[in-house]
Each structure stands twice: as C-alpha cells, then as structure tokens.
C-alpha cells in the first residue's frame, strides 16, 4: 500500500529547450523561474554529439548551479527539472532528469516528470517480478522500464504504449537523441506548454517563463497528447483517446505563479475573482481587507474591489525563511511560521480586519497570523478563505497531507473558527470556485477541474491503485 505520509510526492517543474545554441543556460534561466514548484533538487541534461551530459544536485537551483552552467554542459537541446519531495530522502539519486540505463545497445535517453503516478506500486511489483531493479525511490522511473518492455521497433511507439499503462498525474519530457517528446496525462492534471523563440522550441510547466525569455506561446498540450519535436519540426498526436480533463484546481488556488496561464485562464485573474466571489458570500462590516502574502494577495484585492472595503498591506513576509509547510513536525512548522511573518502595527491597531488567504491546510499559518494581528491591537479578525475546506488528500502530485492532518476534515467550520481564534470564518464555496476559475469547458464535469480535495470525488478510479485512502 502506498502510504502518502512517507512516500515521495513529486510536485516539480519541467523546462525544455530545442535548437538553441546555449540550451543549458536557457534551461537554467527557466528553472529559476520555476523554483516555486520544487525546492529539493534541480538538474539539467543536455544532448551533444551523441552524448547525454548532466549536472544535478540537491537543493535550490542557485545552490546546485552556484557556478552557473558547468563548462561541459554543451548542446543545443536540454531538459531541466526542479524537484519537490515532501518526504523521503533528498538524495542525489532521486534528482531528475534521470538518464536511462541503456539496453540492447541502444542510446540512453533522459527524462523528467511532474506529477504522481497512482498505480506505481502495482507497476513496480510487476516490473520487479520480471527482475527489473529500480535505481531511485521515485515513481517517475517506471516510465523508463515500461519503455524498455515495449516490443515496437520505434522508440516513440514504445513511449506511447508505456504512457498508456501509467495512471495518475504526469507531464513527462523525454530527450532521446535529437528528439524531444512531451506528454500530458489523460486528465491533464498538471500544466505544460510550448513556445517559440526564433528557430527554437521551449517547453515549460508554466507559461510565466516564456515572457521572461522573450518566447511566444504556441500551444498548451491537451490531455492525452504527445508532442514530438525534432529537426523536421513539431508533431502533435494523441497516445490515447480516453481523456477526461481534470486540471488541478490547486494550480489556480495556490501553486502556479500569477503570471502563468492554464487552459486559457490567467492565474492572477482567477485568484482575484475568487476574492470577488468570496466577498459576495459575505456581509461583515470591516475597516480594512488584508491578504496573506503571497498567494492570498490577489484574492484579497478582489475581495476589496467587490466589497469596497479598502485593501491594506499589513503582513510582511520574510522571503528568506524556507518553506514552513514541509517541516517534519508541527513544532518546527510553528516556529518557522512565526519567523516568516510580521505585522505592521500602525495599519491594524484598533481596526476590524478581514484577512484573506488562499487556503487553510493544517491551520498553522492562519492561527499564528490571527494571534499576531490581535497582539498588534486589531479589534476583530474575520478570516476569508479563497477555496473550499480542504478535506481530502491529493494523490496527483500536490502535497496535501493525509486526512488526519487536514483541519477541515476533523472539524466543522465553527470548530475551525474557534481553534484558530477568528471572529468569523467563511470559505469560498465549490460553485463559486468553479465560477472564479472560469475554464471555458462548461460541458465537462466541474468545467474540467479536479476538485477532489474538497469533495473526495477523485477523477480517476483509485480502487486498483493500492492506495491507502
Ligand atoms: P497551513 O498553515 O497548514 O494551514 O497551510 C496553509 C498555508 O500554506 C496557506 O497560507 C497556503 O498558501 C499554503 N499552502 C497551501 N497548500 C500548500 C502546499 N501544497 N504546499 C505548501 N504550502 C501550501
């Protein structure tokens, strides 16, 4: 059984470059822009003169590439990865892109993955029973062995049949000689897009990277799509017709950068609309609206716009404190949340405050902020959350802890309100979340979104996935 408290959960970001003289440099630039998608490891693989060259390491992109691009990372094709492991060892062997163990005299290939494979235990057992040894702890490695299992002559046909056997969330980039493949899972849980930069192609988990390097967006992969880029251009096809668009709503709520666009929807605008709809659900009278930096700010702006209550910046985030969310104990989480935020007393003293955040997971952040605000003299603190209550874990690559750590799965809204010390608490309702994101896929269930964290209805049948629900 997969135990999601101790297994490796990959969130990650992917970047790829085709036909650019200094492909590694450009990839490094892209990885810096995707750093928010993974802090635990980073790597780049290039292809040059029939060789795959790589540099990978544990830690932030700036740590792994502290000397910039190594002199030997030549080549005009590159793929890069930032890794986010919520648990498990941050060992170099788990840092992607991986390079396959060559078989049958074939040239090896490199690959990187964003997402989480839900039938990994079943597939790993099957492969191990055939004598296959895994080099890493990561579920991502399954693809390599499934490709080598393939009986087709062409690499891309073996890739297609391997992809068809994998269940769950994935974007894969695969670099095989002068061919770059990009695949999106049949639910399209995680985003991936392609852009042009003169004669080069750029692949990225998020479109924010394209603007920064002056590339022009050309295509977001559809669910079940496989794109091949080689010297003859770009070829798009579907490796499966059995698709069911369910883009992860957390990408819109919290995970992606505000400059990015997924499914034609800009993230900042979606977050602002979440705040506007949240305000429509509300009638409390307050002096100011404040947001929790960073991802709560656009929703707070939307809330302020709709309610006509002035927006103020009252909470300052120390950018140099690491991630609080993935600390191993509640004690550590609390102490790092306390050094992460401070409050401008002069803004909050004597005021009735509406504080907007994107989500409550364990309740650690909001509880501490309410304490800080009240300590600084706030008269009332009303909490407004720009997503519905998180009640169910995610199995598709977002680090949402197991049910017993999710405060909203153990308590009702009144109880949560009392535990965090708020004067009132309102969450955005599911209907308004869907309206706020506003994907133009109105004929699909939930407009093509995965909202399983709020409903417990997973878009994939998990029965045969050996998952401990
Ligand atoms: P908590 O303090 O456990 O209630 O977590 C809520 C805070 O963590 C919010 O301020 C969110 O912006 C942030 N958050 C929500 N989901 C995640 C996630 N998957 N990884 C890291 N931080 C998150």
Tab-separated table of C-alpha atoms and ligand atoms in Angstrom:
chain	number	residue	atom	x	y	z
A	1	UNK	CA	0.000	0.000	0.000
A	2	UNK	CA	1.217	3.464	-0.776
A	3	UNK	CA	1.469	5.461	2.407
A	4	UNK	CA	1.295	9.094	1.362
A	5	UNK	CA	2.714	10.300	4.650
A	6	UNK	CA	6.044	8.684	3.975
A	7	UNK	CA	6.147	8.279	0.222
A	8	UNK	CA	7.770	10.620	-2.253
A	9	UNK	CA	5.289	13.109	-3.574
A	10	UNK	CA	6.517	14.894	-6.642
A	11	UNK	CA	5.162	18.344	-7.489
A	12	UNK	CA	8.016	19.649	-9.564
A	13	UNK	CA	8.589	21.834	-12.589
A	14	UNK	CA	9.860	20.996	-16.036
A	15	UNK	CA	11.680	23.006	-18.666
A	16	UNK	CA	13.000	22.015	-22.102
A	17	UNK	CA	14.831	23.678	-24.963
A	18	UNK	CA	15.221	22.502	-28.558
A	19	UNK	CA	17.641	24.012	-31.075
A	20	UNK	CA	19.190	26.817	-29.039
A	21	UNK	CA	22.979	27.211	-29.039
A	22	UNK	CA	23.287	27.590	-25.272
A	23	UNK	CA	20.436	25.307	-24.334
A	24	UNK	CA	21.716	24.681	-20.786
A	25	UNK	CA	21.955	28.422	-19.986
A	26	UNK	CA	18.401	28.989	-21.180
A	27	UNK	CA	17.190	25.979	-19.207
A	28	UNK	CA	18.867	27.311	-16.076
A	29	UNK	CA	17.009	30.575	-16.583
A	30	UNK	CA	13.750	28.638	-16.901
A	31	UNK	CA	14.414	26.587	-13.766
A	32	UNK	CA	14.984	29.753	-11.732
A	33	UNK	CA	11.508	30.906	-12.789
A	34	UNK	CA	10.017	27.543	-11.817
A	35	UNK	CA	11.776	27.388	-8.448
A	36	UNK	CA	8.455	27.720	-6.560
A	37	UNK	CA	7.473	24.298	-7.972
A	38	UNK	CA	10.253	22.461	-6.149
A	39	UNK	CA	12.987	23.318	-3.667
A	40	UNK	CA	14.573	19.944	-3.051
A	41	UNK	CA	16.686	19.340	-6.109
A	42	UNK	CA	17.459	20.590	-9.593
A	43	UNK	CA	19.118	19.226	-12.682
A	44	UNK	CA	19.797	19.747	-16.364
A	45	UNK	CA	20.618	17.191	-19.061
A	46	UNK	CA	21.862	18.262	-22.491
A	47	UNK	CA	22.410	16.345	-25.699
A	48	UNK	CA	25.621	16.966	-27.587
A	49	UNK	CA	27.499	14.885	-30.149
A	50	UNK	CA	25.547	11.722	-29.361
A	51	UNK	CA	26.112	12.117	-25.619
A	52	UNK	CA	23.844	12.981	-22.742
A	53	UNK	CA	25.604	15.362	-20.338
A	54	UNK	CA	24.182	16.208	-16.964
A	55	UNK	CA	24.511	18.212	-13.810
A	56	UNK	CA	22.160	17.579	-10.909
A	57	UNK	CA	22.142	18.275	-7.219
A	58	UNK	CA	20.163	18.526	-4.004
A	59	UNK	CA	18.787	21.938	-3.005
A	60	UNK	CA	17.749	25.161	-4.697
A	61	UNK	CA	18.606	25.928	-8.326
A	62	UNK	CA	21.037	28.622	-7.140
A	63	UNK	CA	22.807	26.102	-4.901
A	64	UNK	CA	23.013	23.323	-7.470
A	65	UNK	CA	24.193	25.722	-10.194
A	66	UNK	CA	26.165	28.051	-7.908
A	67	UNK	CA	28.852	28.441	-10.548
A	68	UNK	CA	26.331	28.920	-13.351
A	69	UNK	CA	26.369	26.341	-16.117
A	70	UNK	CA	29.267	23.899	-15.928
A	71	UNK	CA	31.592	24.283	-18.881
A	72	UNK	CA	30.905	20.762	-20.077
A	73	UNK	CA	27.120	21.166	-20.375
A	74	UNK	CA	27.236	21.633	-24.155
A	75	UNK	CA	24.475	21.094	-26.659
A	76	UNK	CA	21.518	22.765	-28.328
A	77	UNK	CA	18.900	20.514	-26.712
A	78	UNK	CA	18.309	20.398	-22.963
A	79	UNK	CA	15.771	19.363	-20.370
A	80	UNK	CA	15.648	20.557	-16.773
A	81	UNK	CA	13.744	19.773	-13.608
A	82	UNK	CA	13.106	21.205	-10.160
A	83	UNK	CA	12.035	18.653	-7.617
A	84	UNK	CA	9.729	18.915	-4.648
A	85	UNK	CA	9.782	15.902	-2.368
A	86	UNK	CA	7.548	16.241	0.654
A	87	UNK	CA	9.137	13.358	2.473
A	88	UNK	CA	11.760	10.746	1.821
A	89	UNK	CA	15.426	11.451	1.453
A	90	UNK	CA	16.620	14.355	-0.629
A	91	UNK	CA	19.256	12.182	-2.219
A	92	UNK	CA	21.018	12.890	-5.470
A	93	UNK	CA	19.759	9.603	-6.926
A	94	UNK	CA	16.193	10.964	-6.767
A	95	UNK	CA	17.003	14.249	-8.508
A	96	UNK	CA	15.820	14.466	-12.105
A	97	UNK	CA	16.218	14.458	-15.079
A	98	UNK	CA	17.034	10.761	-14.929
A	99	UNK	CA	19.156	9.064	-17.570
A	100	UNK	CA	18.054	5.587	-18.562
A	101	UNK	CA	20.253	2.550	-18.102
A	102	UNK	CA	20.980	1.715	-21.754
A	103	UNK	CA	19.576	-1.566	-23.014
A	104	UNK	CA	20.089	-3.608	-26.168
A	105	UNK	CA	22.995	-1.417	-27.406
A	106	UNK	CA	20.536	1.477	-27.725
A	107	UNK	CA	21.471	5.054	-26.904
A	108	UNK	CA	20.160	6.026	-23.457
A	109	UNK	CA	17.508	8.683	-23.068
A	110	UNK	CA	16.873	11.355	-20.430
A	111	UNK	CA	13.514	12.131	-18.876
A	112	UNK	CA	11.837	14.290	-16.252
A	113	UNK	CA	8.407	14.078	-14.663
A	114	UNK	CA	5.929	16.350	-12.890
A	115	UNK	CA	3.009	14.702	-11.115
A	116	UNK	CA	2.368	11.489	-9.271
A	117	UNK	CA	1.728	8.012	-10.621
A	118	UNK	CA	-1.063	6.348	-8.687
A	119	UNK	CA	-0.561	2.803	-9.939
A	120	UNK	CA	3.188	2.940	-9.235
A	121	UNK	CA	3.140	0.201	-6.582
A	122	UNK	CA	1.294	-2.190	-8.869
A	123	UNK	CA	3.593	-1.462	-11.813
A	124	UNK	CA	6.754	-1.594	-9.677
A	125	UNK	CA	5.800	-5.003	-8.284
A	126	UNK	CA	5.076	-6.289	-11.775
A	127	UNK	CA	8.412	-4.974	-13.084
A	128	UNK	CA	10.399	-6.236	-10.087
A	129	UNK	CA	8.880	-9.685	-10.579
A	130	UNK	CA	10.464	-9.632	-14.031
A	131	UNK	CA	13.863	-8.969	-12.439
A	132	UNK	CA	13.968	-5.216	-13.036
A	133	UNK	CA	15.920	-3.231	-10.469
A	134	UNK	CA	14.978	0.364	-9.723
A	135	UNK	CA	17.806	2.881	-9.366
A	136	UNK	CA	15.788	5.508	-7.489
A	137	UNK	CA	12.924	5.758	-4.976
A	138	UNK	CA	10.876	7.819	-7.392
A	139	UNK	CA	7.681	6.719	-9.120
A	140	UNK	CA	8.903	8.626	-12.203
A	141	UNK	CA	11.403	5.857	-13.048
A	142	UNK	CA	8.592	3.494	-14.036
A	143	UNK	CA	8.370	5.107	-17.471
A	144	UNK	CA	11.909	4.042	-18.369
A	145	UNK	CA	11.276	0.361	-17.638
A	146	UNK	CA	7.919	0.356	-19.388
A	147	UNK	CA	9.583	1.836	-22.489
A	148	UNK	CA	12.240	-0.894	-22.453
A	149	UNK	CA	9.493	-3.509	-22.053
A	150	UNK	CA	7.994	-2.319	-25.360
A	151	UNK	CA	8.126	-4.614	-28.366
A	152	UNK	CA	7.852	-1.953	-31.077
A	153	UNK	CA	10.708	-1.033	-33.343
A	154	UNK	CA	10.313	2.723	-32.952
A	155	UNK	CA	11.171	4.410	-29.664
A	156	UNK	CA	8.123	6.653	-29.889
A	157	UNK	CA	5.756	3.698	-30.238
A	158	UNK	CA	7.231	2.141	-27.097
A	159	UNK	CA	6.877	5.504	-25.364
A	160	UNK	CA	3.201	5.658	-26.365
A	161	UNK	CA	2.441	2.208	-25.031
A	162	UNK	CA	4.365	2.962	-21.811
A	163	UNK	CA	2.361	6.165	-21.284
A	164	UNK	CA	-0.873	4.247	-21.794
A	165	UNK	CA	-0.033	1.945	-18.886
A	166	UNK	CA	0.644	4.741	-16.389
A	167	UNK	CA	-2.249	6.010	-14.284
A	168	UNK	CA	-2.239	9.323	-12.478
A	169	UNK	CA	-0.814	12.762	-12.970
A	170	UNK	CA	2.087	13.287	-15.271
A	171	UNK	CA	3.829	15.583	-17.577
A	172	UNK	CA	6.891	13.841	-18.985
A	173	UNK	CA	9.633	15.328	-21.119
A	174	UNK	CA	11.838	12.742	-22.784
A	175	UNK	CA	15.060	13.507	-24.635
A	176	UNK	CA	16.164	10.747	-26.969
A	177	UNK	CA	18.982	11.660	-29.348
A	178	UNK	CA	17.742	14.645	-31.388
A	179	UNK	CA	14.122	14.087	-30.434
A	180	UNK	CA	12.264	15.828	-27.632
A	181	UNK	CA	8.952	14.314	-26.523
A	182	UNK	CA	6.408	15.948	-24.241
A	183	UNK	CA	3.403	14.063	-22.868
A	184	UNK	CA	0.449	15.135	-20.727
A	185	UNK	CA	-1.676	12.630	-18.820
A	186	UNK	CA	-5.239	11.825	-19.938
A	187	UNK	CA	-6.692	14.070	-17.187
A	188	UNK	CA	-4.319	16.959	-17.828
A	189	UNK	CA	-3.798	17.335	-14.068
A	190	UNK	CA	-0.521	19.234	-14.440
A	191	UNK	CA	0.081	22.004	-16.974
A	192	UNK	CA	2.654	22.066	-19.783
A	193	UNK	CA	3.008	24.404	-22.735
A	194	UNK	CA	5.251	25.032	-25.711
A	195	UNK	CA	6.587	28.317	-27.095
A	196	UNK	CA	8.750	29.524	-29.986
A	197	UNK	CA	11.907	31.564	-29.624
A	198	UNK	CA	13.024	32.353	-33.198
A	199	UNK	CA	14.016	28.907	-34.541
A	200	UNK	CA	13.940	27.244	-31.141
A	201	UNK	CA	11.195	25.493	-29.186
A	202	UNK	CA	10.730	25.963	-25.450
A	203	UNK	CA	8.762	23.620	-23.176
A	204	UNK	CA	7.682	24.677	-19.707
A	205	UNK	CA	5.407	23.661	-16.840
A	206	UNK	CA	4.312	27.280	-16.632
A	207	UNK	CA	3.859	29.966	-19.245
A	208	UNK	CA	5.400	32.656	-16.975
A	209	UNK	CA	8.835	31.501	-18.173
A	210	UNK	CA	8.051	32.307	-21.817
A	211	UNK	CA	7.636	36.052	-21.280
A	212	UNK	CA	10.836	36.220	-19.293
A	213	UNK	CA	12.935	34.806	-22.114
A	214	UNK	CA	11.030	36.569	-24.898
A	215	UNK	CA	9.439	33.386	-26.264
A	216	UNK	CA	5.964	33.306	-27.826
A	217	UNK	CA	3.395	30.832	-26.518
A	218	UNK	CA	2.157	28.467	-29.224
A	219	UNK	CA	0.430	25.517	-27.586
A	220	UNK	CA	-0.741	24.038	-24.278
A	221	UNK	CA	-0.826	20.257	-24.532
A	222	UNK	CA	-4.258	18.665	-24.386
A	223	UNK	CA	-4.906	15.725	-22.061
A	224	UNK	CA	-3.546	12.524	-23.607
A	225	UNK	CA	-1.401	14.445	-26.085
A	226	UNK	CA	2.143	13.567	-27.124
A	227	UNK	CA	4.249	16.171	-28.882
A	228	UNK	CA	7.436	15.285	-30.716
A	229	UNK	CA	9.971	17.955	-31.627
A	230	UNK	CA	12.837	17.068	-33.936
A	231	UNK	CA	14.819	18.684	-36.740
A	232	UNK	CA	11.814	18.426	-39.062
A	233	UNK	CA	9.597	20.465	-36.703
A	234	UNK	CA	6.803	19.745	-34.284
A	235	UNK	CA	4.347	16.839	-34.480
A	236	UNK	CA	1.261	16.579	-32.286
A	237	UNK	CA	-0.734	13.411	-31.717
A	238	UNK	CA	-2.770	11.636	-29.058
A	239	UNK	CA	-1.452	8.456	-27.450
A	240	UNK	CA	-4.931	7.846	-26.005
A	241	UNK	CA	-8.447	8.993	-26.824
A	242	UNK	CA	-9.656	8.051	-23.370
A	243	UNK	CA	-9.297	11.503	-21.824
A	244	UNK	CA	-11.176	13.393	-19.141
A	245	UNK	CA	-9.900	16.898	-18.492
A	246	UNK	CA	-9.461	17.484	-14.735
A	247	UNK	CA	-6.891	20.243	-14.298
A	248	UNK	CA	-5.756	20.506	-10.695
A	249	UNK	CA	-7.643	23.388	-9.067
A	250	UNK	CA	-4.725	23.889	-6.639
A	251	UNK	CA	-2.639	25.094	-9.578
A	252	UNK	CA	-5.064	28.036	-9.739
A	253	UNK	CA	-5.571	28.458	-5.986
A	254	UNK	CA	-2.009	28.255	-4.748
A	255	UNK	CA	0.625	26.523	-6.776
A	256	UNK	CA	1.236	28.318	-10.089
A	257	UNK	CA	2.657	31.789	-10.460
A	258	UNK	CA	0.184	34.650	-11.006
A	259	UNK	CA	1.712	35.485	-14.398
A	260	UNK	CA	1.009	31.991	-15.740
A	261	UNK	CA	-1.973	30.903	-17.814
A	262	UNK	CA	-3.522	27.439	-17.738
A	263	UNK	CA	-6.353	26.350	-20.029
A	264	UNK	CA	-6.571	29.929	-21.304
A	265	UNK	CA	-7.114	31.326	-17.779
A	266	UNK	CA	-4.605	33.679	-16.188
A	267	UNK	CA	-3.839	32.657	-12.592
A	268	UNK	CA	-3.832	36.189	-11.126
A	269	UNK	CA	-7.251	36.973	-12.605
A	270	UNK	CA	-8.661	33.658	-11.347
A	271	UNK	CA	-7.403	34.408	-7.804
A	272	UNK	CA	-8.835	37.914	-7.933
A	273	UNK	CA	-12.217	36.503	-8.983
A	274	UNK	CA	-12.037	34.027	-6.065
A	275	UNK	CA	-11.814	37.062	-3.766
A	276	UNK	CA	-14.696	38.794	-5.537
A	277	UNK	CA	-16.975	35.756	-5.224
A	278	UNK	CA	-15.909	35.284	-1.609
A	279	UNK	CA	-16.944	38.835	-0.881
A	280	UNK	CA	-20.364	38.156	-2.471
A	281	UNK	CA	-20.837	35.340	0.087
A	282	UNK	CA	-20.150	37.791	2.920
A	283	UNK	CA	-21.829	40.645	4.774
A	284	UNK	CA	-19.411	41.512	7.563
A	285	UNK	CA	-18.541	45.134	8.103
A	286	UNK	CA	-14.828	45.814	8.412
A	287	UNK	CA	-12.331	48.677	8.212
A	288	UNK	CA	-9.700	47.032	6.023
A	289	UNK	CA	-9.032	43.929	3.896
A	290	UNK	CA	-5.578	42.375	4.105
A	291	UNK	CA	-4.057	39.376	2.329
A	292	UNK	CA	-1.607	36.666	3.375
A	293	UNK	CA	1.482	37.004	1.186
A	294	UNK	CA	1.997	35.820	-1.449
A	295	UNK	CA	-0.815	33.687	-2.808
A	296	UNK	CA	-3.579	35.307	-0.692
A	297	UNK	CA	-2.925	38.811	-2.048
A	298	UNK	CA	-4.766	38.681	-5.418
A	299	UNK	CA	-7.872	37.252	-3.693
A	300	UNK	CA	-7.671	39.995	-1.056
A	301	UNK	CA	-7.520	42.600	-3.830
A	302	UNK	CA	-10.586	41.016	-5.463
A	303	UNK	CA	-12.389	40.942	-2.113
A	304	UNK	CA	-11.604	44.601	-1.510
A	305	UNK	CA	-12.748	45.587	-5.012
A	306	UNK	CA	-16.083	43.799	-4.652
A	307	UNK	CA	-16.776	44.823	-1.026
A	308	UNK	CA	-15.402	48.359	-1.456
A	309	UNK	CA	-13.525	47.902	1.841
A	310	UNK	CA	-10.010	49.351	1.414
A	311	UNK	CA	-7.109	46.979	0.841
A	312	UNK	CA	-4.024	47.434	3.020
A	313	UNK	CA	-0.722	45.654	3.244
A	314	UNK	CA	-0.466	44.687	6.885
A	315	UNK	CA	1.501	41.436	6.770
A	316	UNK	CA	5.132	41.355	5.712
A	317	UNK	CA	6.684	38.061	4.685
A	318	UNK	CA	10.346	37.374	5.278
A	319	UNK	CA	11.389	35.943	1.919
A	320	UNK	CA	14.483	34.311	3.339
A	321	UNK	CA	12.727	31.871	5.661
A	322	UNK	CA	12.403	28.470	3.972
A	323	UNK	CA	9.186	26.588	3.408
A	324	UNK	CA	7.161	26.121	6.553
A	325	UNK	CA	4.735	23.673	5.063
A	326	UNK	CA	7.115	20.754	4.693
A	327	UNK	CA	8.758	20.843	8.108
A	328	UNK	CA	8.718	17.407	9.652
A	329	UNK	CA	6.961	18.296	12.911
A	330	UNK	CA	4.192	20.674	13.966
A	331	UNK	CA	6.593	22.318	16.450
A	332	UNK	CA	9.071	23.131	13.669
A	333	UNK	CA	6.253	24.356	11.413
A	334	UNK	CA	5.015	26.713	14.134
A	335	UNK	CA	8.435	28.133	14.876
A	336	UNK	CA	9.196	28.772	11.216
A	337	UNK	CA	5.766	30.318	10.541
A	338	UNK	CA	6.469	32.678	13.447
A	339	UNK	CA	9.716	33.906	11.913
A	340	UNK	CA	8.165	34.108	8.432
A	341	UNK	CA	5.560	36.827	9.027
A	342	UNK	CA	5.351	40.133	10.839
A	343	UNK	CA	2.564	42.683	11.135
A	344	UNK	CA	2.595	46.472	10.667
A	345	UNK	CA	1.042	47.546	13.978
A	346	UNK	CA	0.211	51.020	12.700
A	347	UNK	CA	-2.030	49.539	9.989
A	348	UNK	CA	-4.024	47.144	12.166
A	349	UNK	CA	-4.307	48.792	15.595
A	350	UNK	CA	-7.940	49.370	16.608
A	351	UNK	CA	-9.289	48.043	13.266
A	352	UNK	CA	-11.868	45.462	12.273
A	353	UNK	CA	-9.945	43.327	9.800
A	354	UNK	CA	-10.822	40.901	7.031
A	355	UNK	CA	-7.853	38.656	6.346
A	356	UNK	CA	-7.870	36.658	3.088
A	357	UNK	CA	-5.718	33.598	2.434
A	358	UNK	CA	-5.845	31.105	-0.415
A	359	UNK	CA	-6.283	28.040	1.788
A	360	UNK	CA	-6.181	26.519	5.249
A	361	UNK	CA	-4.469	23.151	5.388
A	362	UNK	CA	-3.402	22.341	8.952
A	363	UNK	CA	-4.344	25.782	10.257
A	364	UNK	CA	-0.827	26.651	11.425
A	365	UNK	CA	-0.364	29.814	9.337
A	366	UNK	CA	-3.725	31.470	9.899
A	367	UNK	CA	-3.763	30.729	13.639
A	368	UNK	CA	-0.412	32.431	14.075
A	369	UNK	CA	-1.405	35.416	11.943
A	370	UNK	CA	-4.597	35.969	13.934
A	371	UNK	CA	-2.527	35.895	17.113
A	372	UNK	CA	-0.102	38.462	15.625
A	373	UNK	CA	-2.927	40.737	14.454
A	374	UNK	CA	-4.712	40.679	17.785
A	375	UNK	CA	-1.443	41.158	19.640
A	376	UNK	CA	-0.841	44.227	17.457
A	377	UNK	CA	-4.179	45.676	18.568
A	378	UNK	CA	-6.691	44.513	15.918
A	379	UNK	CA	-10.238	44.811	17.270
A	380	UNK	CA	-11.726	41.939	15.212
A	381	UNK	CA	-10.209	39.450	12.756
A	382	UNK	CA	-12.540	37.865	10.196
A	383	UNK	CA	-10.975	35.092	8.131
A	384	UNK	CA	-11.968	34.597	4.489
A	385	UNK	CA	-10.520	31.667	2.572
A	386	UNK	CA	-10.424	31.729	-1.232
A	387	UNK	CA	-11.011	27.981	-1.573
A	388	UNK	CA	-13.457	25.486	-0.043
A	389	UNK	CA	-12.487	23.470	3.087
A	390	UNK	CA	-9.663	21.020	2.379
A	391	UNK	CA	-10.982	17.679	3.498
A	392	UNK	CA	-9.315	15.075	1.332
A	393	UNK	CA	-5.703	14.317	0.387
A	394	UNK	CA	-4.363	14.709	-3.132
A	395	UNK	CA	-2.899	11.718	-4.969
A	396	UNK	CA	-1.935	13.604	-8.083
A	397	UNK	CA	1.170	15.477	-7.090
A	398	UNK	CA	0.165	18.283	-4.738
A	399	UNK	CA	1.471	17.994	-1.222
A	400	UNK	CA	-1.795	17.870	0.676
A	401	UNK	CA	-1.200	15.811	3.797
A	402	UNK	CA	-3.215	12.787	4.838
A	403	UNK	CA	-6.772	13.295	6.088
A	404	UNK	CA	-5.867	13.261	9.788
A	405	UNK	CA	-3.654	16.351	9.332
A	406	UNK	CA	-6.286	18.355	7.442
A	407	UNK	CA	-8.029	20.563	9.979
A	408	UNK	CA	-11.269	20.779	7.945
A	409	UNK	CA	-11.613	17.026	7.771
A	410	UNK	CA	-11.609	16.734	11.564
A	411	UNK	CA	-13.692	19.779	12.476
A	412	UNK	CA	-16.658	21.730	11.186
A	413	UNK	CA	-16.320	25.408	10.216
A	414	UNK	CA	-17.390	26.720	13.655
A	415	UNK	CA	-14.820	24.496	15.354
A	416	UNK	CA	-12.041	25.563	12.968
A	417	UNK	CA	-13.003	29.202	13.567
A	418	UNK	CA	-12.731	28.749	17.300
A	419	UNK	CA	-9.433	26.807	17.197
A	420	UNK	CA	-7.715	29.440	15.045
A	421	UNK	CA	-9.101	32.254	17.214
A	422	UNK	CA	-11.019	34.097	14.458
A	423	UNK	CA	-14.095	36.264	14.980
A	424	UNK	CA	-15.679	34.639	11.924
A	425	UNK	CA	-14.651	32.277	9.133
A	426	UNK	CA	-16.028	31.881	5.612
A	427	UNK	CA	-14.681	29.639	2.848
A	428	UNK	CA	-15.333	30.124	-0.866
A	429	UNK	CA	-17.984	27.589	-1.865
A	430	UNK	CA	-17.345	24.981	-4.562
A	431	UNK	CA	-19.730	26.534	-7.062
A	432	UNK	CA	-18.005	29.902	-6.747
A	433	UNK	CA	-14.555	28.314	-7.007
A	434	UNK	CA	-15.517	26.819	-10.356
A	435	UNK	CA	-17.038	30.119	-11.497
A	436	UNK	CA	-13.931	32.030	-10.406
A	437	UNK	CA	-11.537	29.833	-12.340
A	438	UNK	CA	-13.956	30.027	-15.236
A	439	UNK	CA	-12.419	27.421	-17.551
A	440	UNK	CA	-14.324	27.611	-20.824
A	441	UNK	CA	-15.131	23.864	-20.649
A	442	UNK	CA	-18.686	24.217	-19.470
A	443	UNK	CA	-19.855	20.857	-20.838
A	444	UNK	CA	-17.341	18.930	-18.706
A	445	UNK	CA	-17.730	17.844	-15.076
A	446	UNK	CA	-16.651	20.765	-12.853
A	447	UNK	CA	-15.734	22.679	-16.032
A	448	UNK	CA	-12.739	20.349	-16.457
A	449	UNK	CA	-11.258	20.865	-12.964
A	450	UNK	CA	-10.135	18.376	-10.320
A	451	UNK	CA	-11.709	19.484	-7.040
A	452	UNK	CA	-11.196	16.217	-5.181
A	453	UNK	CA	-9.562	17.938	-2.171
A	454	UNK	CA	-12.959	19.449	-1.397
A	455	UNK	CA	-15.332	16.656	-2.441
A	456	UNK	CA	-13.390	13.392	-2.146
A	457	UNK	CA	-14.529	12.509	-5.686
A	458	UNK	CA	-11.315	11.612	-7.481
A	459	UNK	CA	-11.385	11.829	-11.273
A	460	UNK	CA	-9.509	8.519	-11.524
A	461	UNK	CA	-10.751	5.253	-10.093
A	462	UNK	CA	-8.195	4.521	-7.347
A	463	UNK	CA	-9.530	1.051	-6.476
A	464	UNK	CA	-6.771	-0.894	-8.231
A	465	UNK	CA	-4.002	1.513	-7.246
A	466	UNK	CA	-3.015	0.076	-3.850
A	467	UNK	CA	-3.649	3.434	-2.215
A	468	UNK	CA	-4.466	3.792	1.441
A	469	UNK	CA	-7.377	6.256	1.260
B	1	LIG	P1	-1.466	25.647	6.937
B	1	LIG	O1	-0.577	26.615	7.648
B	1	LIG	O2	-1.052	24.228	7.166
B	1	LIG	O3	-2.924	25.849	7.192
B	1	LIG	O4	-1.257	25.855	5.371
B	1	LIG	C1	-1.878	26.907	4.714
B	1	LIG	C2	-0.865	27.833	4.113
B	1	LIG	O5	0.057	27.069	3.306
B	1	LIG	C3	-1.528	28.814	3.206
B	1	LIG	O6	-1.020	30.107	3.509
B	1	LIG	C4	-1.181	28.382	1.783
B	1	LIG	O7	-0.807	29.488	0.987
B	1	LIG	C5	-0.032	27.430	1.941
B	1	LIG	N1	-0.249	26.166	1.172
B	1	LIG	C6	-1.380	25.630	0.740
B	1	LIG	N2	-1.168	24.474	0.084
B	1	LIG	C7	0.166	24.272	0.101
B	1	LIG	C8	1.032	23.273	-0.419
B	1	LIG	N3	0.567	22.245	-1.109
B	1	LIG	N4	2.358	23.400	-0.192
B	1	LIG	C9	2.823	24.437	0.507
B	1	LIG	N5	2.060	25.429	1.013
B	1	LIG	C10	0.745	25.359	0.820
